[in-house]
PDB file of N, CA and C in Angstrom:
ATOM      1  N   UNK A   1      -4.360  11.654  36.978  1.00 58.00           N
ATOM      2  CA  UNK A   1      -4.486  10.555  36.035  1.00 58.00           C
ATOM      3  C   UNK A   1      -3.146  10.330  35.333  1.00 58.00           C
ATOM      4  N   UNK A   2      -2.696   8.914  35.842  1.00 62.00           N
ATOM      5  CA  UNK A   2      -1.456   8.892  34.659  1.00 62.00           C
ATOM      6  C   UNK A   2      -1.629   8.230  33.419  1.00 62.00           C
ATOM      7  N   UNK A   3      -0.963   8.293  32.441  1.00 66.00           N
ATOM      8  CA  UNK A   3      -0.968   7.653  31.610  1.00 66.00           C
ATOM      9  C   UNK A   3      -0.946   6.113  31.924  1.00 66.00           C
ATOM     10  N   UNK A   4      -1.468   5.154  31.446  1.00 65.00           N
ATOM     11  CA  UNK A   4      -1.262   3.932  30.820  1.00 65.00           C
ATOM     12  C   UNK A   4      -0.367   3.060  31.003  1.00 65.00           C
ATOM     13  N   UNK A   5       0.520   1.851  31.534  1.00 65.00           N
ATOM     14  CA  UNK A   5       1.711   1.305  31.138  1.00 65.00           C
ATOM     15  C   UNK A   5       1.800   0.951  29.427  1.00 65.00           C
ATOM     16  N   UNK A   6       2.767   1.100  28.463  1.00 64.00           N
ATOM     17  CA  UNK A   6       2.240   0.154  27.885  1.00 64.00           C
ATOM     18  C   UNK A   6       3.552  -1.048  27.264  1.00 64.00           C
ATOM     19  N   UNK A   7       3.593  -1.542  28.491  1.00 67.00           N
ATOM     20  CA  UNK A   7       4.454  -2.596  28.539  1.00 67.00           C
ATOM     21  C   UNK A   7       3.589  -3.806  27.552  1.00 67.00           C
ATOM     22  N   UNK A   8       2.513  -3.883  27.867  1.00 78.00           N
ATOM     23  CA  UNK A   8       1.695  -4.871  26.858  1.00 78.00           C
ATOM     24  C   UNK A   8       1.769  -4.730  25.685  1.00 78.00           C
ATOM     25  N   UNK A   9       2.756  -5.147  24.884  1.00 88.00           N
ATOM     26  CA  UNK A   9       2.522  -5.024  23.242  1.00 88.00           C
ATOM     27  C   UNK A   9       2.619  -6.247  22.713  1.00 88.00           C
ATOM     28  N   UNK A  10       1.901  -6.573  21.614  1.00 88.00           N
ATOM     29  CA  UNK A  10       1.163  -7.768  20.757  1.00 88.00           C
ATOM     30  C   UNK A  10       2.419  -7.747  20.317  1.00 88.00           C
ATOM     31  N   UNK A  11       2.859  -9.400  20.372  1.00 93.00           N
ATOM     32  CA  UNK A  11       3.755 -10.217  19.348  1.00 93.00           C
ATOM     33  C   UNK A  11       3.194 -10.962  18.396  1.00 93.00           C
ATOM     34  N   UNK A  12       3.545 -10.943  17.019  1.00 93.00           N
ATOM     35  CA  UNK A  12       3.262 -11.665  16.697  1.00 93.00           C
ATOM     36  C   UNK A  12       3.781 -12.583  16.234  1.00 93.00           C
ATOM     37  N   UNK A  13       2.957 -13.921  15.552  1.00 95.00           N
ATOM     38  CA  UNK A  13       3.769 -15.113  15.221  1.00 95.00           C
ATOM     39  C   UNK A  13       4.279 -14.906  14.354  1.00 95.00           C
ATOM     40  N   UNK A  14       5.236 -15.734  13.363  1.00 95.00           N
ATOM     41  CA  UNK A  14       5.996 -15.576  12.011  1.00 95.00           C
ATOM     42  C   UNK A  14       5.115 -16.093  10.474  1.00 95.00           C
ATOM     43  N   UNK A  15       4.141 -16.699  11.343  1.00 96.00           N
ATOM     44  CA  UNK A  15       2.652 -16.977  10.378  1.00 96.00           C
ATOM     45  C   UNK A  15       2.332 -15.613  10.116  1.00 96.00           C
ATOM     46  N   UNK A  16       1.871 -14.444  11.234  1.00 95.00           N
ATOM     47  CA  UNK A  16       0.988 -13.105  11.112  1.00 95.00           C
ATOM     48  C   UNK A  16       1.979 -12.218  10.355  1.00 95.00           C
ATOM     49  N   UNK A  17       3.649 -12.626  10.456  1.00 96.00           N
ATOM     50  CA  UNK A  17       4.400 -11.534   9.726  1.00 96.00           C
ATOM     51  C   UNK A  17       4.737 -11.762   8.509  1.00 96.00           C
ATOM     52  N   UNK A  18       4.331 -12.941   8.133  1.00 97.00           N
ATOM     53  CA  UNK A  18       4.302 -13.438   6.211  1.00 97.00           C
ATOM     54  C   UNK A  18       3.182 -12.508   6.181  1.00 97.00           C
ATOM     55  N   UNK A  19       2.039 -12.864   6.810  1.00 97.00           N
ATOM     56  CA  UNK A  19       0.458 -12.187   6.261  1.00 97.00           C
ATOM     57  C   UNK A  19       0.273 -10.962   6.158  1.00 97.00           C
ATOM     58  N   UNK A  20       1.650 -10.069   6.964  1.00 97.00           N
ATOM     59  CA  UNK A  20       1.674  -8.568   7.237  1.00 97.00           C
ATOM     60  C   UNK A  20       2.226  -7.855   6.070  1.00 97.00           C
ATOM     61  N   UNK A  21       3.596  -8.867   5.550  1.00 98.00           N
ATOM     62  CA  UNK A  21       4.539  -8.633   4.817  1.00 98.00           C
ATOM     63  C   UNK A  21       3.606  -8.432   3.303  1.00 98.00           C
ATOM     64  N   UNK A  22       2.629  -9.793   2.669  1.00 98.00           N
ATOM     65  CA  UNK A  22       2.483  -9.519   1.705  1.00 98.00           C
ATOM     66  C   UNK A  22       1.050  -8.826   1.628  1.00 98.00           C
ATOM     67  N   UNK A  23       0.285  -8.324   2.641  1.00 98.00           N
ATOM     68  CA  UNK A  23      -0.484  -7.395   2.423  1.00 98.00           C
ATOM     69  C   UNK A  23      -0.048  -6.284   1.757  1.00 98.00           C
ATOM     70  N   UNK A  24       1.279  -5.801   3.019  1.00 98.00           N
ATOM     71  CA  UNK A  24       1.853  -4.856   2.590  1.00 98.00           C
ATOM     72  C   UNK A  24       2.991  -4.844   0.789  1.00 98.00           C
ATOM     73  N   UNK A  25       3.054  -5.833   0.341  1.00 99.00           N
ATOM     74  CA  UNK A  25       3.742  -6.062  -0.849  1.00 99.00           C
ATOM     75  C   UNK A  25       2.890  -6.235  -1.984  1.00 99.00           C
ATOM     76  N   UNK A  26       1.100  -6.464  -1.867  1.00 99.00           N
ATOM     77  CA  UNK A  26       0.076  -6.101  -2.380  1.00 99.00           C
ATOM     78  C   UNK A  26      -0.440  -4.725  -2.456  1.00 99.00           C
ATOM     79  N   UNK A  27      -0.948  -4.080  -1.543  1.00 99.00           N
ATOM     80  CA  UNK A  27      -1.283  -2.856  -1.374  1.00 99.00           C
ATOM     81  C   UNK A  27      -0.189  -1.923  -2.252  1.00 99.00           C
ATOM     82  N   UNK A  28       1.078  -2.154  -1.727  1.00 99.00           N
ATOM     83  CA  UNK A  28       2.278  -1.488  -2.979  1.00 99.00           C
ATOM     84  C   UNK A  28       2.141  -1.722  -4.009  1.00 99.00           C
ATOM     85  N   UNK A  29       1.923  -2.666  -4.529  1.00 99.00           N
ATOM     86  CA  UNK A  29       1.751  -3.009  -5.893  1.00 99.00           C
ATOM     87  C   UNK A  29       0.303  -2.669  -6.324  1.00 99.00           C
ATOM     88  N   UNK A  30      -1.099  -2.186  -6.459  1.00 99.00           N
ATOM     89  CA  UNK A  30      -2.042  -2.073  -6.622  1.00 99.00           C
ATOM     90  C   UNK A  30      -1.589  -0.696  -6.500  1.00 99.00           C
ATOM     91  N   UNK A  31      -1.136   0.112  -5.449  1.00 99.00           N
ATOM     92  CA  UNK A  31      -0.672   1.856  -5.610  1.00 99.00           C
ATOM     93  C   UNK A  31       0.006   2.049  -6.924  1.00 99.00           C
ATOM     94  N   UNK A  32       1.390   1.084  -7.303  1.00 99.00           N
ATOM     95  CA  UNK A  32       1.864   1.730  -8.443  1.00 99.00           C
ATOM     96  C   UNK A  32       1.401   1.364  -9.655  1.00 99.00           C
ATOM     97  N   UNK A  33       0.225   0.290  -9.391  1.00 99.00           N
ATOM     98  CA  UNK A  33      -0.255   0.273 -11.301  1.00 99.00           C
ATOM     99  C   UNK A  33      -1.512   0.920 -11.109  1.00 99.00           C
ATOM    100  N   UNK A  34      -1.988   2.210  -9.984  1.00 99.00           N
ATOM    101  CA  UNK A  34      -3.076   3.314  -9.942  1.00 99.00           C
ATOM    102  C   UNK A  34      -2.143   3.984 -10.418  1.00 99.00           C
ATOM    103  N   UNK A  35      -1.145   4.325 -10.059  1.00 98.00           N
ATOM    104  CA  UNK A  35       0.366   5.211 -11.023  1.00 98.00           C
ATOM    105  C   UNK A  35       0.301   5.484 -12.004  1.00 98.00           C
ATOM    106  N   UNK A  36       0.148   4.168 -12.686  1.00 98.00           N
ATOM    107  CA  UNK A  36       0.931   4.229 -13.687  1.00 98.00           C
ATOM    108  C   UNK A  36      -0.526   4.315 -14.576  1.00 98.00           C
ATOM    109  N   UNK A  37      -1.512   3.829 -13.791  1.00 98.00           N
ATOM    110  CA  UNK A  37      -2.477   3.858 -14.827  1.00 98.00           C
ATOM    111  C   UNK A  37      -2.883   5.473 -15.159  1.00 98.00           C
ATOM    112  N   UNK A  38      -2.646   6.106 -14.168  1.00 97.00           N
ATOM    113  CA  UNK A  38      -3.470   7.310 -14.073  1.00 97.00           C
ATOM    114  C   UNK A  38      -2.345   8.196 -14.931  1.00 97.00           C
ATOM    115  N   UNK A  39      -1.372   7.686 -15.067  1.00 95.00           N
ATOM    116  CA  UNK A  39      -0.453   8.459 -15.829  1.00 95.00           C
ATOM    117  C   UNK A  39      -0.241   8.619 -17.287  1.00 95.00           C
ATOM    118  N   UNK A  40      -0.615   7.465 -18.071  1.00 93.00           N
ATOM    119  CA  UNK A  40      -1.189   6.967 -19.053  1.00 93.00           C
ATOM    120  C   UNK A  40      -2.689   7.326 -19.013  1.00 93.00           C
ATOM    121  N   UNK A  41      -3.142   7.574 -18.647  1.00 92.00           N
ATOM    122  CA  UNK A  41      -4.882   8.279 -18.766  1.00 92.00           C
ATOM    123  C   UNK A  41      -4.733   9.585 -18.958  1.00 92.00           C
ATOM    124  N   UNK A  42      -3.555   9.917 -18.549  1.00 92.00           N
ATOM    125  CA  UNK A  42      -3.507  11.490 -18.168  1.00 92.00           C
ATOM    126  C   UNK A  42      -2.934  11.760 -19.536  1.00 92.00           C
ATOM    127  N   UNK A  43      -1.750  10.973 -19.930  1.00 91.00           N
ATOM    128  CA  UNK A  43      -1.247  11.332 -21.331  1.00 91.00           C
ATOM    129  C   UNK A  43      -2.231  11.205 -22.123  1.00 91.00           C
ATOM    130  N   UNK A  44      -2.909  10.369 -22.511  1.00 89.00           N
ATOM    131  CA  UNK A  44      -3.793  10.285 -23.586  1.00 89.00           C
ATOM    132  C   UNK A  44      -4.833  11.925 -23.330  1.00 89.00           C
ATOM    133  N   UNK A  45      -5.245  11.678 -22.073  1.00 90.00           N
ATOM    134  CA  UNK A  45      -5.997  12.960 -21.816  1.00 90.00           C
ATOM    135  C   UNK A  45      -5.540  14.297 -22.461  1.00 90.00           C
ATOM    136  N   UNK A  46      -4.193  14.586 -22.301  1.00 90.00           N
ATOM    137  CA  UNK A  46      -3.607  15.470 -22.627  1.00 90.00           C
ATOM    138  C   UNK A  46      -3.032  16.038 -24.027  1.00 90.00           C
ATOM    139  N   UNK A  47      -2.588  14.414 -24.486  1.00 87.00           N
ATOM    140  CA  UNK A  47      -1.945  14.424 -25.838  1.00 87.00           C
ATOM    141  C   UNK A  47      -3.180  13.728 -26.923  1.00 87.00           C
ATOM    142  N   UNK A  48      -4.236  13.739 -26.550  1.00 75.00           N
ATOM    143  CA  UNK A  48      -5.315  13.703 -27.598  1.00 75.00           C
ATOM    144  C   UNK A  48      -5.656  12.088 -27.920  1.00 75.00           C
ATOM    145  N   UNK A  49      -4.478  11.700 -27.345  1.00 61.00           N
ATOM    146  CA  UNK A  49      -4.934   9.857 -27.377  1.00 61.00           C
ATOM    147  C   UNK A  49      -3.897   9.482 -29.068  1.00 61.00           C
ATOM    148  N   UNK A  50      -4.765   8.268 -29.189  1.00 59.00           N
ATOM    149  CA  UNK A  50      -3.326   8.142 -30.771  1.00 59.00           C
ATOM    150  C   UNK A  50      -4.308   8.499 -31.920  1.00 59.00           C
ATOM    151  N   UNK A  51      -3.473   8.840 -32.814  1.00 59.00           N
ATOM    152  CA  UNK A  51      -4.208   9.333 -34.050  1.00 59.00           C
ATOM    153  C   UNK A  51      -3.734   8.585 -35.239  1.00 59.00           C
TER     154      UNK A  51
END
């Protein structure tokens, strides 16, 4: 059994690589304000919150 060719690889249009681009420039951005939120949760957690 050999492996596979895999000369077949998906192009895509410059429509699908805007749609790729800002998924990916969403998803980044939703990670660092879980960051930042959890970091600020954590301080308050830690430092008793404000007094």
């Amino acid at each position: 059994m050999s492996p596979e060719p895999r000369d077949e690889l998906v192009q895509l249009t410059a429509a699908e690589q805007r749609a790729r681009r800002r998924r990916s420039v969403a998803i980044g951005v939703v990670l660092a304000v879980l960051v930042v939120l959890f970091y600020v949760v954590s301080l308050f957690r830690i430092g008793g919150g404000l007094e």
